[in-house]
Short mmCIF file of C-alpha atoms and ligand atoms in Angstrom, two decimals:
data_model
loop_
_atom_site.label_atom_id
_atom_site.label_comp_id
_atom_site.label_asym_id
_atom_site.label_seq_id
_atom_site.Cartn_x
_atom_site.Cartn_y
_atom_site.Cartn_z
CA MET J 1 158.90 119.57 50.23
CA TYR J 2 159.75 116.07 49.01
CA ARG J 3 161.51 115.59 45.70
CA TYR J 4 160.15 112.10 44.96
CA VAL J 5 157.40 111.10 47.40
CA GLY J 6 155.48 114.39 47.41
CA ASN J 7 152.81 114.21 44.74
CA ILE J 8 151.84 111.15 42.69
CA SER J 9 150.64 113.24 39.80
CA ASP J 10 154.01 114.98 39.39
CA LEU J 11 155.72 111.64 39.82
CA SER J 12 153.57 110.12 37.07
CA HIS J 13 154.72 112.91 34.74
CA ASP J 14 158.37 112.27 35.54
CA ILE J 15 157.97 108.55 34.88
CA ILE J 16 156.28 109.19 31.54
CA LYS J 17 158.81 111.83 30.52
CA ASN J 18 161.74 109.55 31.26
CA TYR J 19 160.50 106.10 30.32
CA VAL J 20 158.10 106.47 27.39
CA LEU J 21 160.55 106.74 24.53
CA ASN J 22 158.16 107.14 21.63
CA LYS J 23 156.16 110.32 22.25
CA ASP J 24 153.70 110.36 19.35
CA VAL J 25 150.18 109.88 20.68
CA ALA J 26 148.87 110.15 24.25
CA ILE J 27 145.48 109.97 25.92
CA ASP J 28 144.38 111.88 29.00
CA ALA J 29 141.43 109.72 30.04
CA THR J 30 140.21 112.26 32.61
CA LEU J 31 140.78 115.85 31.47
CA GLY J 32 139.41 117.68 34.54
CA ASN J 33 141.36 120.89 35.12
CA GLY J 34 143.77 119.97 32.36
CA TYR J 35 146.94 119.60 34.41
CA ASP J 36 147.79 116.23 32.82
CA THR J 37 146.75 117.35 29.35
CA ASP J 38 149.04 120.40 29.61
CA PHE J 39 151.90 118.09 30.49
CA LEU J 40 151.14 115.60 27.70
CA SER J 41 150.73 118.34 25.07
CA GLU J 42 154.21 119.58 25.84
CA PHE J 43 155.86 116.22 25.14
CA PHE J 44 153.58 114.30 22.73
CA SER J 45 152.74 115.19 19.13
CA LYS J 46 149.03 114.47 19.58
CA VAL J 47 146.85 114.25 22.70
CA TYR J 48 143.26 113.02 23.02
CA SER J 49 141.58 114.22 26.24
CA PHE J 50 138.30 112.83 27.52
CA ASP J 51 135.86 114.15 30.09
CA ILE J 52 132.15 113.48 30.59
CA GLN J 53 131.62 116.99 31.95
CA GLU J 54 131.03 119.76 29.44
CA GLU J 55 132.51 122.57 31.51
CA PRO J 56 136.11 121.32 31.73
CA CYS J 57 135.96 120.46 28.02
CA ILE J 58 134.79 123.94 27.02
CA LYS J 59 137.35 125.54 29.31
CA TYR J 60 140.19 123.52 27.87
CA LYS J 61 139.13 124.07 24.26
CA GLU J 62 139.35 127.82 24.90
CA LYS J 63 143.09 127.40 25.38
CA ASN J 64 143.35 126.52 21.68
CA ILE J 65 146.24 124.15 22.05
CA GLU J 66 146.91 122.86 18.58
CA ASN J 67 147.90 119.28 19.33
CA VAL J 68 145.07 118.58 21.81
CA GLU J 69 141.72 117.10 20.78
CA VAL J 70 139.17 117.45 23.58
CA ILE J 71 136.42 114.82 23.59
CA ASN J 72 133.34 115.44 25.73
CA ASP J 73 132.53 111.78 26.25
CA SER J 74 133.33 108.83 28.46
CA HIS J 75 136.72 107.13 28.33
CA HIS J 76 135.09 103.72 27.92
CA LEU J 77 134.36 104.86 24.35
CA PHE J 78 138.00 105.25 23.26
CA ASN J 79 137.38 103.17 20.16
CA THR J 80 134.69 105.52 18.88
CA TYR J 81 137.22 108.34 18.67
CA ILE J 82 140.68 106.84 18.34
CA ASN J 83 141.77 104.56 15.54
CA THR J 84 145.49 104.57 16.10
CA LYS J 85 147.88 102.97 18.58
CA VAL J 86 148.99 105.22 21.44
CA ASP J 87 152.16 105.56 23.50
CA CYS J 88 150.78 106.74 26.82
CA ILE J 89 147.51 106.90 28.74
CA ILE J 90 146.96 108.80 32.00
CA TYR J 91 144.03 108.29 34.36
CA ASN J 92 143.48 110.57 37.31
CA LEU J 93 140.37 108.95 38.67
CA GLY J 94 137.78 110.40 41.04
CA PHE J 95 136.02 113.76 40.94
CA LEU J 96 137.05 117.13 39.61
CA PRO J 97 138.91 119.09 42.30
CA GLY J 98 136.79 122.13 43.05
CA GLY J 99 133.84 120.65 41.14
CA ASP J 100 130.81 118.46 41.87
CA LYS J 101 132.00 115.58 44.05
CA ASN J 102 129.04 113.48 42.94
CA ILE J 103 130.37 113.33 39.39
CA THR J 104 133.10 110.79 39.73
CA THR J 105 134.70 108.08 37.65
CA ASN J 106 133.01 104.73 38.05
CA HIS J 107 134.62 101.30 38.47
CA ILE J 108 132.66 99.74 35.60
CA THR J 109 133.54 102.34 32.96
CA SER J 110 137.05 102.86 34.37
CA LEU J 111 137.81 99.16 34.06
CA GLU J 112 136.25 98.93 30.61
CA SER J 113 138.39 101.86 29.52
CA ILE J 114 141.57 100.41 31.02
CA LYS J 115 141.00 97.14 29.13
CA LEU J 116 140.55 99.02 25.84
CA GLY J 117 143.49 101.28 26.64
CA LEU J 118 145.83 98.34 27.11
CA GLU J 119 144.87 97.11 23.65
CA LEU J 120 145.56 100.55 22.18
CA LEU J 121 148.99 100.84 23.81
CA ASN J 122 152.02 100.45 21.59
CA SER J 123 154.87 98.21 22.59
CA GLY J 124 157.00 100.29 25.01
CA GLY J 125 153.96 102.35 25.91
CA MET J 126 152.83 103.14 29.43
CA MET J 127 149.54 103.54 31.25
CA VAL J 128 149.54 105.41 34.54
CA ILE J 129 146.50 105.25 36.81
CA CYS J 130 146.18 107.50 39.87
CA ILE J 131 143.53 106.16 42.22
CA TYR J 132 141.99 108.29 44.98
CA ARG J 133 140.73 106.02 47.73
CA GLY J 134 139.28 108.67 50.03
CA HIS J 135 135.72 108.23 48.72
CA ASN J 136 133.52 105.16 48.31
CA GLU J 137 133.70 104.78 44.55
CA GLY J 138 137.48 105.23 44.73
CA LYS J 139 137.78 102.27 47.08
CA ILE J 140 135.73 100.11 44.72
CA GLU J 141 137.87 101.27 41.79
CA GLU J 142 141.00 100.34 43.72
CA THR J 143 139.75 96.79 44.36
CA CYS J 144 138.49 96.14 40.82
CA ILE J 145 141.41 97.70 38.99
CA LEU J 146 144.12 96.03 41.08
CA GLN J 147 142.35 92.68 40.83
CA TYR J 148 142.29 92.95 37.04
CA LEU J 149 145.84 94.26 36.57
CA LYS J 150 147.28 91.63 38.90
CA GLU J 151 146.25 88.93 36.44
CA LEU J 152 147.84 90.48 33.35
CA PRO J 153 150.38 88.13 31.72
CA LYS J 154 153.83 89.11 32.90
CA ASN J 155 155.42 88.29 29.56
CA LYS J 156 153.35 91.08 28.01
CA TYR J 157 152.91 93.69 30.76
CA GLY J 158 154.89 94.93 33.74
CA VAL J 159 152.66 96.28 36.50
CA MET J 160 153.92 98.24 39.50
CA VAL J 161 152.12 99.96 42.35
CA GLN J 162 153.34 103.02 44.23
CA SER J 163 151.65 103.99 47.46
CA TYR J 164 152.52 105.74 50.71
CA LEU J 165 153.40 103.31 53.46
CA ASN J 166 153.36 105.83 56.31
CA ARG J 167 150.15 107.66 55.39
CA GLN J 168 146.52 106.66 55.87
CA ASP J 169 145.10 103.75 53.86
CA ILE J 170 143.02 106.26 51.92
CA SER J 171 146.00 108.17 50.55
CA PRO J 172 146.27 108.28 46.75
CA MET J 173 148.08 105.52 44.96
CA MET J 174 149.46 105.04 41.49
CA VAL J 175 149.66 102.03 39.20
CA ILE J 176 152.08 101.97 36.31
CA VAL J 177 151.63 99.50 33.47
CA GLU J 178 154.35 99.12 30.86
CA LYS J 179 153.66 97.12 27.71
CA LYS J 180 156.56 95.00 26.53
C1 LIG Y 1 140.39 113.83 39.26
S1 LIG Y 1 139.63 114.63 37.91
C2 LIG Y 1 140.89 114.67 36.73
C3 LIG Y 1 142.02 115.63 37.00
C4 LIG Y 1 142.74 116.02 35.76
N1 LIG Y 1 143.46 114.95 35.12
C5 LIG Y 1 143.62 117.23 35.92
O1 LIG Y 1 144.78 117.19 35.48
O2 LIG Y 1 143.13 118.21 36.47
C6 LIG Y 1 138.56 113.38 37.26
C7 LIG Y 1 137.79 113.82 36.03
O3 LIG Y 1 137.26 112.66 35.41
C8 LIG Y 1 136.04 112.99 34.80
N2 LIG Y 1 135.29 111.77 34.51
C9 LIG Y 1 134.45 111.08 35.31
N3 LIG Y 1 134.00 109.99 34.68
C10 LIG Y 1 134.56 109.98 33.44
C11 LIG Y 1 134.46 109.13 32.32
N4 LIG Y 1 133.71 108.03 32.36
N5 LIG Y 1 135.16 109.44 31.21
C12 LIG Y 1 135.94 110.55 31.17
N6 LIG Y 1 136.06 111.41 32.20
C13 LIG Y 1 135.39 111.13 33.33
C14 LIG Y 1 135.40 113.92 35.80
O4 LIG Y 1 134.40 114.70 35.19
C15 LIG Y 1 136.59 114.73 36.31
O5 LIG Y 1 136.72 115.93 35.62
#
């Protein structure tokens, strides 16, 4: 078992835990099975969690976690539900593990959401995007998202990519954006 290079999702949590200093408001842009929301709810005062599928939303609401607001809608509609700045946003793109593989995030709405999310981020805030390139839409998301983030002004945002060099090209990758 690797301590650092094992699992990008666990690594994303460690980065957030250690480097996001102000832990007031967070967004889980893709609730799914709630692994990221569980993590965020432990460290942030308030968490907004989005998913377009009703089932994961109902399931998570049943947990009755006080500081989590579950929103059964698409993450490209952040502004309909959130009218405050946020300190952290997590995306775990793709389809729900164990669910319908045809219901997946989409490059158009993912990118729209990322653009809005960057506006919502507080100074010192972080956005972490885990991209799963093993399916067609994931490959398109990778291209569009990297192309967009590459052009962000470096005096305002730091953008870093983590990927496995000695695994297949389709292995998951993570992008970290820190707002100055
Ligand atoms: C890889 S899973 C997320 C895993 C999750 N973060 C966890 O901890 O288990 C991706 C989720 O994104 C959801 N999704 C797809 N398109 C979405 C959209 N436009 N807005 C919000 N959620 C979306 C899917 O329904 C699916 O549950």
